[in-house]
mmCIF file of C-alpha atoms and ligand atoms in Angstrom:
data_model
loop_
_atom_site.group_PDB
_atom_site.id
_atom_site.type_symbol
_atom_site.label_atom_id
_atom_site.label_comp_id
_atom_site.label_asym_id
_atom_site.label_seq_id
_atom_site.Cartn_x
_atom_site.Cartn_y
_atom_site.Cartn_z
ATOM 1 C CA UNK A 1 0.000 0.000 0.000
ATOM 2 C CA UNK A 2 1.048 3.607 -0.500
ATOM 3 C CA UNK A 3 1.684 5.863 2.500
ATOM 4 C CA UNK A 4 -1.224 8.213 3.007
ATOM 5 C CA UNK A 5 -0.121 11.246 4.994
ATOM 6 C CA UNK A 6 -2.054 13.981 3.259
ATOM 7 C CA UNK A 7 -0.476 17.424 3.381
ATOM 8 C CA UNK A 8 -3.057 20.125 2.776
ATOM 9 C CA UNK A 9 -2.560 23.197 0.649
ATOM 10 C CA UNK A 10 -1.691 26.214 2.829
ATOM 11 C CA UNK A 11 -4.192 29.108 2.720
ATOM 12 C CA UNK A 12 -1.545 31.484 1.348
ATOM 13 C CA UNK A 13 -1.622 29.728 -2.022
ATOM 14 C CA UNK A 14 -5.375 29.990 -2.463
ATOM 15 C CA UNK A 15 -5.401 33.739 -3.082
ATOM 16 C CA UNK A 16 -2.617 33.834 -5.691
ATOM 17 C CA UNK A 17 -3.582 35.110 -9.138
ATOM 18 C CA UNK A 18 -3.031 33.018 -12.278
ATOM 19 C CA UNK A 19 -0.056 35.134 -13.472
ATOM 20 C CA UNK A 20 1.563 35.025 -10.010
ATOM 21 C CA UNK A 21 1.178 31.269 -9.893
ATOM 22 C CA UNK A 22 2.608 30.802 -13.375
ATOM 23 C CA UNK A 23 5.604 32.981 -12.540
ATOM 24 C CA UNK A 24 6.299 31.212 -9.247
ATOM 25 C CA UNK A 25 5.933 27.714 -10.739
ATOM 26 C CA UNK A 26 8.290 28.599 -13.599
ATOM 27 C CA UNK A 27 10.780 30.122 -11.102
ATOM 28 C CA UNK A 28 10.752 27.108 -8.769
ATOM 29 C CA UNK A 29 11.015 24.700 -11.677
ATOM 30 C CA UNK A 30 14.026 26.587 -13.069
ATOM 31 C CA UNK A 31 15.757 26.559 -9.678
ATOM 32 C CA UNK A 32 15.187 22.841 -9.205
ATOM 33 C CA UNK A 33 16.598 22.230 -12.703
ATOM 34 C CA UNK A 34 17.643 18.650 -13.452
ATOM 35 C CA UNK A 35 16.774 17.536 -9.896
ATOM 36 C CA UNK A 36 13.135 17.581 -10.998
ATOM 37 C CA UNK A 37 11.041 15.987 -13.707
ATOM 38 C CA UNK A 38 7.356 16.838 -14.099
ATOM 39 C CA UNK A 39 5.133 14.255 -15.821
ATOM 40 C CA UNK A 40 1.668 15.300 -17.009
ATOM 41 C CA UNK A 41 -1.248 13.203 -18.216
ATOM 42 C CA UNK A 42 -3.259 14.442 -21.225
ATOM 43 C CA UNK A 43 -6.325 15.057 -19.022
ATOM 44 C CA UNK A 44 -4.582 17.703 -16.937
ATOM 45 C CA UNK A 45 -5.722 21.286 -17.301
ATOM 46 C CA UNK A 46 -3.676 23.694 -19.465
ATOM 47 C CA UNK A 47 -2.407 25.804 -16.539
ATOM 48 C CA UNK A 48 -0.791 22.675 -15.089
ATOM 49 C CA UNK A 49 0.214 20.578 -18.089
ATOM 50 C CA UNK A 50 2.119 23.457 -19.682
ATOM 51 C CA UNK A 51 4.774 22.944 -16.980
ATOM 52 C CA UNK A 52 5.172 19.222 -17.662
ATOM 53 C CA UNK A 53 8.538 18.130 -19.059
ATOM 54 C CA UNK A 54 6.704 15.220 -20.649
ATOM 55 C CA UNK A 55 3.054 14.663 -21.496
ATOM 56 C CA UNK A 56 1.591 11.313 -22.324
ATOM 57 C CA UNK A 57 -0.839 8.488 -21.793
ATOM 58 C CA UNK A 58 -0.376 5.969 -18.990
ATOM 59 C CA UNK A 59 2.011 3.800 -20.998
ATOM 60 C CA UNK A 60 4.299 6.614 -22.079
ATOM 61 C CA UNK A 61 4.356 8.142 -18.607
ATOM 62 C CA UNK A 62 5.215 4.817 -16.949
ATOM 63 C CA UNK A 63 8.040 4.267 -19.463
ATOM 64 C CA UNK A 64 9.306 7.758 -18.696
ATOM 65 C CA UNK A 65 9.158 7.142 -14.952
ATOM 66 C CA UNK A 66 11.261 4.012 -15.487
ATOM 67 C CA UNK A 67 13.844 5.788 -17.627
ATOM 68 C CA UNK A 68 14.350 9.165 -15.914
ATOM 69 C CA UNK A 69 16.525 7.784 -13.117
ATOM 70 C CA UNK A 70 18.675 10.938 -12.885
ATOM 71 C CA UNK A 71 15.959 13.171 -11.414
ATOM 72 C CA UNK A 72 15.721 13.309 -7.627
ATOM 73 C CA UNK A 73 12.031 14.234 -7.687
ATOM 74 C CA UNK A 74 9.259 13.038 -10.001
ATOM 75 C CA UNK A 75 6.229 15.302 -9.667
ATOM 76 C CA UNK A 76 3.293 13.466 -11.213
ATOM 77 C CA UNK A 77 0.452 15.603 -12.511
ATOM 78 C CA UNK A 78 -2.091 12.822 -12.886
ATOM 79 C CA UNK A 79 -3.931 10.522 -10.506
ATOM 80 C CA UNK A 80 -2.895 8.277 -7.627
ATOM 81 C CA UNK A 81 -2.431 4.967 -9.483
ATOM 82 C CA UNK A 82 -0.127 6.739 -11.951
ATOM 83 C CA UNK A 83 2.055 8.121 -9.162
ATOM 84 C CA UNK A 84 2.131 4.678 -7.502
ATOM 85 C CA UNK A 85 3.260 3.110 -10.782
ATOM 86 C CA UNK A 86 5.951 5.772 -11.101
ATOM 87 C CA UNK A 87 7.172 5.000 -7.577
ATOM 88 C CA UNK A 88 7.292 1.274 -8.356
ATOM 89 C CA UNK A 89 9.167 1.774 -11.630
ATOM 90 C CA UNK A 90 11.536 4.563 -10.584
ATOM 91 C CA UNK A 91 14.858 4.157 -8.796
ATOM 92 C CA UNK A 92 15.260 3.544 -5.032
ATOM 93 C CA UNK A 93 16.674 7.034 -4.507
ATOM 94 C CA UNK A 94 13.857 8.854 -6.350
ATOM 95 C CA UNK A 95 10.929 10.554 -4.675
ATOM 96 C CA UNK A 96 7.517 10.580 -6.345
ATOM 97 C CA UNK A 97 5.031 13.310 -5.499
ATOM 98 C CA UNK A 98 1.350 13.670 -6.347
ATOM 99 C CA UNK A 99 0.586 17.372 -5.697
ATOM 100 C CA UNK A 100 -2.859 16.547 -4.250
ATOM 101 C CA UNK A 101 -3.192 13.089 -2.695
ATOM 102 C CA UNK A 102 -6.957 13.295 -3.105
ATOM 103 C CA UNK A 103 -6.506 12.910 -6.868
ATOM 104 C CA UNK A 104 -7.675 9.303 -7.038
ATOM 105 C CA UNK A 105 -9.416 7.261 -9.732
ATOM 106 C CA UNK A 106 -12.888 5.895 -9.054
ATOM 107 C CA UNK A 107 -12.281 2.965 -11.384
ATOM 108 C CA UNK A 108 -9.143 1.900 -9.515
ATOM 109 C CA UNK A 109 -11.168 1.958 -6.283
ATOM 110 C CA UNK A 110 -13.690 -0.510 -7.722
ATOM 111 C CA UNK A 111 -11.450 -3.531 -7.081
ATOM 112 C CA UNK A 112 -9.976 -4.141 -3.651
ATOM 113 C CA UNK A 113 -7.624 -6.964 -2.723
ATOM 114 C CA UNK A 114 -10.055 -8.904 -0.523
ATOM 115 C CA UNK A 115 -12.694 -8.949 -3.266
ATOM 116 C CA UNK A 116 -10.169 -10.012 -5.895
ATOM 117 C CA UNK A 117 -8.883 -12.835 -3.685
ATOM 118 C CA UNK A 118 -12.423 -14.167 -3.201
ATOM 119 C CA UNK A 119 -12.971 -14.041 -6.976
ATOM 120 C CA UNK A 120 -9.647 -15.770 -7.675
ATOM 121 C CA UNK A 121 -10.317 -18.613 -5.220
ATOM 122 C CA UNK A 122 -13.760 -19.210 -6.678
ATOM 123 C CA UNK A 123 -12.497 -19.218 -10.269
ATOM 124 C CA UNK A 124 -9.680 -21.610 -9.344
ATOM 125 C CA UNK A 125 -12.051 -23.946 -7.510
ATOM 126 C CA UNK A 126 -14.483 -24.198 -10.427
ATOM 127 C CA UNK A 127 -11.947 -24.331 -13.294
ATOM 128 C CA UNK A 128 -9.304 -26.966 -13.873
ATOM 129 C CA UNK A 129 -7.252 -24.999 -16.462
ATOM 130 C CA UNK A 130 -4.803 -22.158 -15.914
ATOM 131 C CA UNK A 131 -6.144 -18.606 -15.541
ATOM 132 C CA UNK A 132 -3.823 -15.644 -16.140
ATOM 133 C CA UNK A 133 -4.715 -12.356 -14.434
ATOM 134 C CA UNK A 134 -4.310 -9.028 -16.230
ATOM 135 C CA UNK A 135 -4.874 -5.687 -14.572
ATOM 136 C CA UNK A 136 -5.373 -2.371 -16.275
ATOM 137 C CA UNK A 137 -2.827 0.129 -14.972
ATOM 138 C CA UNK A 138 -5.836 2.011 -13.514
ATOM 139 C CA UNK A 139 -5.707 -0.157 -10.392
ATOM 140 C CA UNK A 140 -4.124 0.075 -6.958
ATOM 141 C CA UNK A 141 -0.576 -1.133 -6.296
ATOM 142 C CA UNK A 142 -2.087 -3.935 -4.169
ATOM 143 C CA UNK A 143 -3.995 -5.279 -7.199
ATOM 144 C CA UNK A 144 -0.912 -5.016 -9.391
ATOM 145 C CA UNK A 145 1.000 -6.983 -6.736
ATOM 146 C CA UNK A 146 -1.727 -9.638 -6.685
ATOM 147 C CA UNK A 147 -1.413 -9.967 -10.461
ATOM 148 C CA UNK A 148 2.391 -10.113 -10.253
ATOM 149 C CA UNK A 149 2.263 -12.851 -7.577
ATOM 150 C CA UNK A 150 -0.053 -14.897 -9.769
ATOM 151 C CA UNK A 151 2.020 -14.736 -12.957
ATOM 152 C CA UNK A 152 0.054 -12.004 -14.736
ATOM 153 C CA UNK A 153 0.793 -8.592 -16.206
ATOM 154 C CA UNK A 154 -0.375 -4.985 -16.165
ATOM 155 C CA UNK A 155 -1.742 -3.404 -19.344
ATOM 156 C CA UNK A 156 -2.654 0.095 -20.449
ATOM 157 C CA UNK A 157 -5.217 1.189 -23.006
ATOM 158 C CA UNK A 158 -2.362 1.321 -25.575
ATOM 159 C CA UNK A 159 -1.213 -2.267 -25.196
ATOM 160 C CA UNK A 160 -4.285 -4.118 -23.833
ATOM 161 C CA UNK A 161 -4.613 -6.174 -27.028
ATOM 162 C CA UNK A 162 -1.024 -7.390 -26.892
ATOM 163 C CA UNK A 163 -1.204 -8.217 -23.187
ATOM 164 C CA UNK A 164 -4.518 -10.062 -23.418
ATOM 165 C CA UNK A 165 -3.134 -12.083 -26.333
ATOM 166 C CA UNK A 166 -0.103 -12.919 -24.208
ATOM 167 C CA UNK A 167 -2.309 -13.955 -21.274
ATOM 168 C CA UNK A 168 -4.493 -16.201 -23.425
ATOM 169 C CA UNK A 169 -1.440 -17.841 -24.955
ATOM 170 C CA UNK A 170 -0.075 -18.629 -21.479
ATOM 171 C CA UNK A 171 -3.293 -19.917 -19.990
ATOM 172 C CA UNK A 172 -6.677 -21.155 -21.044
ATOM 173 C CA UNK A 173 -8.482 -18.195 -19.563
ATOM 174 C CA UNK A 174 -7.851 -14.607 -18.434
ATOM 175 C CA UNK A 175 -9.207 -12.535 -15.568
ATOM 176 C CA UNK A 176 -9.311 -8.856 -16.573
ATOM 177 C CA UNK A 177 -9.366 -6.196 -13.822
ATOM 178 C CA UNK A 178 -10.899 -3.701 -13.079
ATOM 179 C CA UNK A 179 -12.448 -2.196 -16.256
ATOM 180 C CA UNK A 180 -15.254 -4.259 -17.724
ATOM 181 C CA UNK A 181 -15.355 -2.126 -20.890
ATOM 182 C CA UNK A 182 -11.674 -2.134 -21.789
ATOM 183 C CA UNK A 183 -11.664 -5.898 -21.177
ATOM 184 C CA UNK A 184 -14.711 -6.520 -23.365
ATOM 185 C CA UNK A 185 -13.576 -4.188 -26.160
ATOM 186 C CA UNK A 186 -10.156 -5.835 -26.215
ATOM 187 C CA UNK A 187 -11.428 -9.417 -26.030
ATOM 188 C CA UNK A 188 -14.020 -8.828 -28.738
ATOM 189 C CA UNK A 189 -11.445 -7.379 -31.116
ATOM 190 C CA UNK A 190 -9.345 -10.482 -30.504
ATOM 191 C CA UNK A 191 -12.251 -12.604 -31.727
ATOM 192 C CA UNK A 192 -13.673 -13.730 -28.391
ATOM 193 C CA UNK A 193 -17.479 -13.791 -28.637
ATOM 194 C CA UNK A 194 -19.384 -11.658 -26.130
ATOM 195 C CA UNK A 195 -21.026 -14.822 -24.764
ATOM 196 C CA UNK A 196 -17.605 -16.159 -23.761
ATOM 197 C CA UNK A 197 -16.850 -13.124 -21.586
ATOM 198 C CA UNK A 198 -18.511 -13.329 -18.172
ATOM 199 C CA UNK A 199 -18.839 -10.334 -15.855
ATOM 200 C CA UNK A 200 -17.751 -10.956 -12.263
ATOM 201 C CA UNK A 201 -19.737 -8.707 -9.949
ATOM 202 C CA UNK A 202 -17.899 -8.447 -6.609
ATOM 203 C CA UNK A 203 -21.101 -7.317 -4.887
ATOM 204 C CA UNK A 204 -22.859 -10.621 -5.586
ATOM 205 C CA UNK A 205 -22.494 -14.155 -4.273
ATOM 206 C CA UNK A 206 -20.239 -16.195 -6.601
ATOM 207 C CA UNK A 207 -19.735 -12.990 -8.632
ATOM 208 C CA UNK A 208 -23.358 -13.315 -9.780
ATOM 209 C CA UNK A 209 -22.368 -16.347 -11.921
ATOM 210 C CA UNK A 210 -23.393 -19.984 -11.890
ATOM 211 C CA UNK A 211 -20.619 -22.587 -11.872
ATOM 212 C CA UNK A 212 -21.602 -23.524 -15.423
ATOM 213 C CA UNK A 213 -21.249 -19.885 -16.539
ATOM 214 C CA UNK A 214 -17.802 -19.773 -14.906
ATOM 215 C CA UNK A 215 -16.739 -22.978 -16.675
ATOM 216 C CA UNK A 216 -18.058 -21.761 -20.021
ATOM 217 C CA UNK A 217 -16.286 -18.372 -20.059
ATOM 218 C CA UNK A 218 -12.885 -17.695 -21.623
ATOM 219 C CA UNK A 219 -12.423 -14.213 -20.142
ATOM 220 C CA UNK A 220 -13.698 -12.915 -16.807
ATOM 221 C CA UNK A 221 -14.414 -9.190 -16.740
ATOM 222 C CA UNK A 222 -14.386 -7.429 -13.398
ATOM 223 C CA UNK A 223 -17.448 -5.242 -12.953
ATOM 224 C CA UNK A 224 -15.715 -1.862 -12.826
ATOM 225 C CA UNK A 225 -15.909 1.184 -15.045
ATOM 226 C CA UNK A 226 -14.846 4.776 -15.571
ATOM 227 C CA UNK A 227 -17.674 7.096 -14.655
ATOM 228 C CA UNK A 228 -16.391 9.701 -17.147
ATOM 229 C CA UNK A 229 -16.261 7.416 -20.194
ATOM 230 C CA UNK A 230 -19.406 5.512 -19.270
ATOM 231 C CA UNK A 231 -21.405 8.683 -19.960
ATOM 232 C CA UNK A 232 -20.885 8.413 -23.705
ATOM 233 C CA UNK A 233 -23.855 6.602 -25.235
ATOM 234 C CA UNK A 234 -24.614 5.093 -28.685
ATOM 235 C CA UNK A 235 -27.236 7.813 -29.256
ATOM 236 C CA UNK A 236 -24.463 10.431 -28.998
ATOM 237 C CA UNK A 237 -22.705 8.801 -31.945
ATOM 238 C CA UNK A 238 -25.906 8.810 -33.970
ATOM 239 C CA UNK A 239 -26.655 12.430 -33.039
ATOM 240 C CA UNK A 240 -23.219 13.801 -33.938
ATOM 241 C CA UNK A 241 -23.231 11.963 -37.285
ATOM 242 C CA UNK A 242 -26.613 13.433 -38.116
ATOM 243 C CA UNK A 243 -25.528 16.943 -37.101
ATOM 244 C CA UNK A 244 -22.218 16.769 -38.935
ATOM 245 C CA UNK A 245 -22.182 14.253 -41.788
ATOM 246 C CA UNK A 246 -18.709 12.878 -42.486
ATOM 247 C CA UNK A 247 -17.417 13.530 -38.954
ATOM 248 C CA UNK A 248 -15.073 10.789 -37.662
ATOM 249 C CA UNK A 249 -15.920 9.391 -34.259
ATOM 250 C CA UNK A 250 -12.969 8.353 -32.120
ATOM 251 C CA UNK A 251 -13.520 6.769 -28.702
ATOM 252 C CA UNK A 252 -11.344 5.778 -25.771
ATOM 253 C CA UNK A 253 -11.655 2.014 -25.062
ATOM 254 C CA UNK A 254 -13.023 2.757 -21.566
ATOM 255 C CA UNK A 255 -16.264 3.642 -23.392
ATOM 256 C CA UNK A 256 -18.890 0.913 -23.581
ATOM 257 C CA UNK A 257 -18.735 -1.826 -26.202
ATOM 258 C CA UNK A 258 -21.820 -0.360 -27.923
ATOM 259 C CA UNK A 259 -20.119 3.037 -28.325
ATOM 260 C CA UNK A 260 -16.826 1.512 -29.473
ATOM 261 C CA UNK A 261 -18.595 -0.648 -32.044
ATOM 262 C CA UNK A 262 -20.265 2.433 -33.543
ATOM 263 C CA UNK A 263 -17.093 4.560 -33.465
ATOM 264 C CA UNK A 264 -14.821 4.811 -36.515
ATOM 265 C CA UNK A 265 -11.723 4.407 -34.368
ATOM 266 C CA UNK A 266 -10.896 3.344 -30.827
ATOM 267 C CA UNK A 267 -7.674 4.120 -28.983
ATOM 268 C CA UNK A 268 -5.801 5.468 -25.982
ATOM 269 C CA UNK A 269 -5.310 9.166 -25.306
ATOM 270 C CA UNK A 270 -1.949 9.055 -27.092
ATOM 271 C CA UNK A 271 -3.608 7.424 -30.117
ATOM 272 C CA UNK A 272 -6.370 10.041 -30.166
ATOM 273 C CA UNK A 273 -3.796 12.823 -29.967
ATOM 274 C CA UNK A 274 -1.729 11.387 -32.812
ATOM 275 C CA UNK A 275 -4.744 10.926 -35.086
ATOM 276 C CA UNK A 276 -5.912 14.493 -34.641
ATOM 277 C CA UNK A 277 -2.436 16.043 -34.874
ATOM 278 C CA UNK A 278 -1.835 14.162 -38.125
ATOM 279 C CA UNK A 279 -5.333 14.740 -39.543
ATOM 280 C CA UNK A 280 -5.748 16.948 -42.629
ATOM 281 C CA UNK A 281 -7.012 20.522 -42.164
ATOM 282 C CA UNK A 282 -10.810 20.814 -42.362
ATOM 283 C CA UNK A 283 -11.310 17.279 -41.045
ATOM 284 C CA UNK A 284 -13.946 16.827 -38.324
ATOM 285 C CA UNK A 285 -13.641 14.708 -35.166
ATOM 286 C CA UNK A 286 -16.056 13.789 -32.394
ATOM 287 C CA UNK A 287 -14.030 12.476 -29.473
ATOM 288 C CA UNK A 288 -15.207 10.215 -26.656
ATOM 289 C CA UNK A 289 -12.813 11.077 -23.863
ATOM 290 C CA UNK A 290 -12.105 13.616 -21.121
ATOM 291 C CA UNK A 291 -13.004 17.222 -21.894
ATOM 292 C CA UNK A 292 -9.705 18.965 -21.045
ATOM 293 C CA UNK A 293 -7.875 16.930 -23.624
ATOM 294 C CA UNK A 294 -10.564 17.559 -26.257
ATOM 295 C CA UNK A 295 -10.592 21.312 -25.632
ATOM 296 C CA UNK A 296 -6.797 21.487 -25.854
ATOM 297 C CA UNK A 297 -6.785 19.582 -29.148
ATOM 298 C CA UNK A 298 -9.473 21.917 -30.496
ATOM 299 C CA UNK A 299 -7.504 25.003 -29.425
ATOM 300 C CA UNK A 300 -4.201 23.750 -30.812
ATOM 301 C CA UNK A 301 -5.775 22.758 -34.164
ATOM 302 C CA UNK A 302 -8.224 25.513 -35.062
ATOM 303 C CA UNK A 303 -8.276 24.411 -38.706
ATOM 304 C CA UNK A 304 -9.912 21.098 -37.699
ATOM 305 C CA UNK A 305 -13.262 20.610 -36.011
ATOM 306 C CA UNK A 306 -12.673 18.782 -32.717
ATOM 307 C CA UNK A 307 -15.727 18.343 -30.485
ATOM 308 C CA UNK A 308 -16.793 16.141 -27.602
ATOM 309 C CA UNK A 309 -18.964 13.194 -28.562
ATOM 310 C CA UNK A 310 -21.432 14.434 -25.965
ATOM 311 C CA UNK A 311 -22.386 18.042 -25.116
ATOM 312 C CA UNK A 312 -22.488 17.358 -21.404
ATOM 313 C CA UNK A 313 -19.045 18.037 -19.981
ATOM 314 C CA UNK A 314 -17.340 14.688 -19.378
ATOM 315 C CA UNK A 315 -14.681 15.811 -16.960
ATOM 316 C CA UNK A 316 -12.439 13.743 -14.705
ATOM 317 C CA UNK A 317 -12.910 15.624 -11.444
ATOM 318 C CA UNK A 318 -10.008 13.871 -9.744
ATOM 319 C CA UNK A 319 -7.518 14.766 -12.499
ATOM 320 C CA UNK A 320 -8.784 18.332 -12.005
ATOM 321 C CA UNK A 321 -7.684 18.269 -8.374
ATOM 322 C CA UNK A 322 -4.109 18.917 -9.496
ATOM 323 C CA UNK A 323 -4.289 22.702 -9.501
ATOM 324 C CA UNK A 324 -1.594 25.298 -10.265
ATOM 325 C CA UNK A 325 -1.775 26.151 -6.539
ATOM 326 C CA UNK A 326 -0.889 22.577 -5.587
ATOM 327 C CA UNK A 327 1.886 22.433 -8.163
ATOM 328 C CA UNK A 328 3.354 25.740 -6.986
ATOM 329 C CA UNK A 329 3.244 24.701 -3.335
ATOM 330 C CA UNK A 330 4.789 21.297 -4.101
ATOM 331 C CA UNK A 331 7.731 22.810 -5.986
ATOM 332 C CA UNK A 332 8.341 25.623 -3.512
ATOM 333 C CA UNK A 333 8.266 23.082 -0.665
ATOM 334 C CA UNK A 334 10.987 21.085 -2.423
ATOM 335 C CA UNK A 335 13.078 24.237 -2.723
ATOM 336 C CA UNK A 336 12.759 24.779 1.025
ATOM 337 C CA UNK A 337 13.836 21.176 1.646
ATOM 338 C CA UNK A 338 10.395 19.786 2.430
ATOM 339 C CA UNK A 339 8.686 16.933 0.574
ATOM 340 C CA UNK A 340 4.894 17.141 0.576
ATOM 341 C CA UNK A 341 2.418 14.514 -0.639
ATOM 342 C CA UNK A 342 4.904 11.804 -1.392
ATOM 343 C CA UNK A 343 3.558 8.541 -2.820
ATOM 344 C CA UNK A 344 5.539 5.603 -1.542
ATOM 345 C CA UNK A 345 4.567 1.973 -2.059
ATOM 346 C CA UNK A 346 5.698 -0.502 0.638
ATOM 347 C CA UNK A 347 8.572 -2.831 -0.383
ATOM 348 C CA UNK A 348 6.592 -6.107 -0.436
ATOM 349 C CA UNK A 349 3.795 -4.669 -2.603
ATOM 350 C CA UNK A 350 6.390 -2.943 -4.765
ATOM 351 C CA UNK A 351 8.297 -6.149 -5.425
ATOM 352 C CA UNK A 352 5.292 -8.014 -6.857
ATOM 353 C CA UNK A 353 3.711 -5.035 -8.576
ATOM 354 C CA UNK A 354 7.063 -4.420 -10.287
ATOM 355 C CA UNK A 355 6.963 -7.973 -11.670
ATOM 356 C CA UNK A 356 3.561 -7.269 -13.229
ATOM 357 C CA UNK A 357 4.643 -3.881 -14.601
ATOM 358 C CA UNK A 358 7.947 -5.204 -15.950
ATOM 359 C CA UNK A 359 6.149 -8.049 -17.704
ATOM 360 C CA UNK A 360 4.015 -5.436 -19.438
ATOM 361 C CA UNK A 361 7.067 -3.423 -20.493
ATOM 362 C CA UNK A 362 8.857 -6.569 -21.721
ATOM 363 C CA UNK A 363 6.013 -8.162 -23.736
ATOM 364 C CA UNK A 364 6.648 -7.308 -27.383
HETATM 365 P P1 13P B 1 -4.671 6.501 -21.235
HETATM 366 O O1 13P B 1 -3.664 5.472 -20.864
HETATM 367 O O2 13P B 1 -5.306 6.251 -22.555
HETATM 368 O O3 13P B 1 -4.100 7.862 -21.129
HETATM 369 O O4 13P B 1 -5.879 6.392 -20.211
HETATM 370 C C1 13P B 1 -5.762 6.730 -18.880
HETATM 371 C C2 13P B 1 -7.052 6.995 -18.269
HETATM 372 O O5 13P B 1 -7.212 7.074 -17.091
HETATM 373 C C3 13P B 1 -8.188 7.152 -19.161
HETATM 374 O O6 13P B 1 -9.316 7.398 -18.413
HETATM 375 FE FE1 SF4 B 2 -9.999 7.164 -13.613
HETATM 376 FE FE2 SF4 B 2 -11.866 7.671 -15.460
HETATM 377 FE FE3 SF4 B 2 -10.469 9.685 -14.401
HETATM 378 FE FE4 SF4 B 2 -9.316 7.952 -16.099
HETATM 379 S S1 SF4 B 2 -10.955 9.413 -16.554
HETATM 380 S S2 SF4 B 2 -8.456 8.706 -14.167
HETATM 381 S S3 SF4 B 2 -10.356 6.052 -15.500
HETATM 382 S S4 SF4 B 2 -11.898 8.318 -13.291
#
């Protein structure tokens, strides 16, 4: 588990104006120089992500955390599971900081270790063949460690296909945690029929499945989801196509299977970014992902139409918790010799979670 001493933002930072904050963040960053690396996820707001040394999706940011061993401090502008992964993958001497420890991920919280152990024991008792666990990186370090201990691997939305293929080549069946939608979208595109993917509901006895249903399934999908991406509905795809004929719909694989089936393209945040950056001028895109990323893409590419798949603002409120105030305070604290909001995974959890993360990074 990660240590959870939450340091709260001092009042003095609350009143600072946007220009003051920008100036102070830039000043502190310059003074910290090569001792510091700032990683920023695509969903971060502009006022924060503009200070990131590197931006990326979960895969790119975890690779960066593993390779930037020279920096003393890694300040992660993202959510808790990302900072935990950075702590697991970074060097012993490095310190990982999440500017606001309340920046969690509701999906990651949908699978806890006790529930997963009950599921695992039941699946093992009913099945005779080997099951390989796979966890989406959007999970706690404890779940990653469980997967590592049981011979499985982590995946991200960029490499889920490759990792699920690997798991199904190593065992007869796979258990996919904790995102039902990413698991189903990936399995389906690998040719596994929907009927062969059973949803394990941790709130129900026996996961809500009969023993026959457990025996019959090839992939078990944990009943978890992203509340941001789950808001995109098939009718949004139909509506945007009617309103703007010829528009290309691109969805993140955390969206439901129905939405992904209707979309023209499905991919991670890095994939979405690349497609729009490389798109011809005057092309039109309806994007099913978090609103800050969509708005930034629209602003940076005014010659293309980039809109949200849905008009209601699909915002990740926990990503939004990383404010310029928190970033400024974090950096200025480091300058004064104080580390605030460190994320540190205990050695036993780290050891097994590292196995699962390294397997992901090694699978070609
Ligand atoms: P990406 O790896 O595609 O950036 O996804 C992370 C995430 O949390 C999406 O909700
Ligand atoms: Fe978690 Fe969804 Fe936010 Fe991604 S968008 S960090 S999955 S709550």
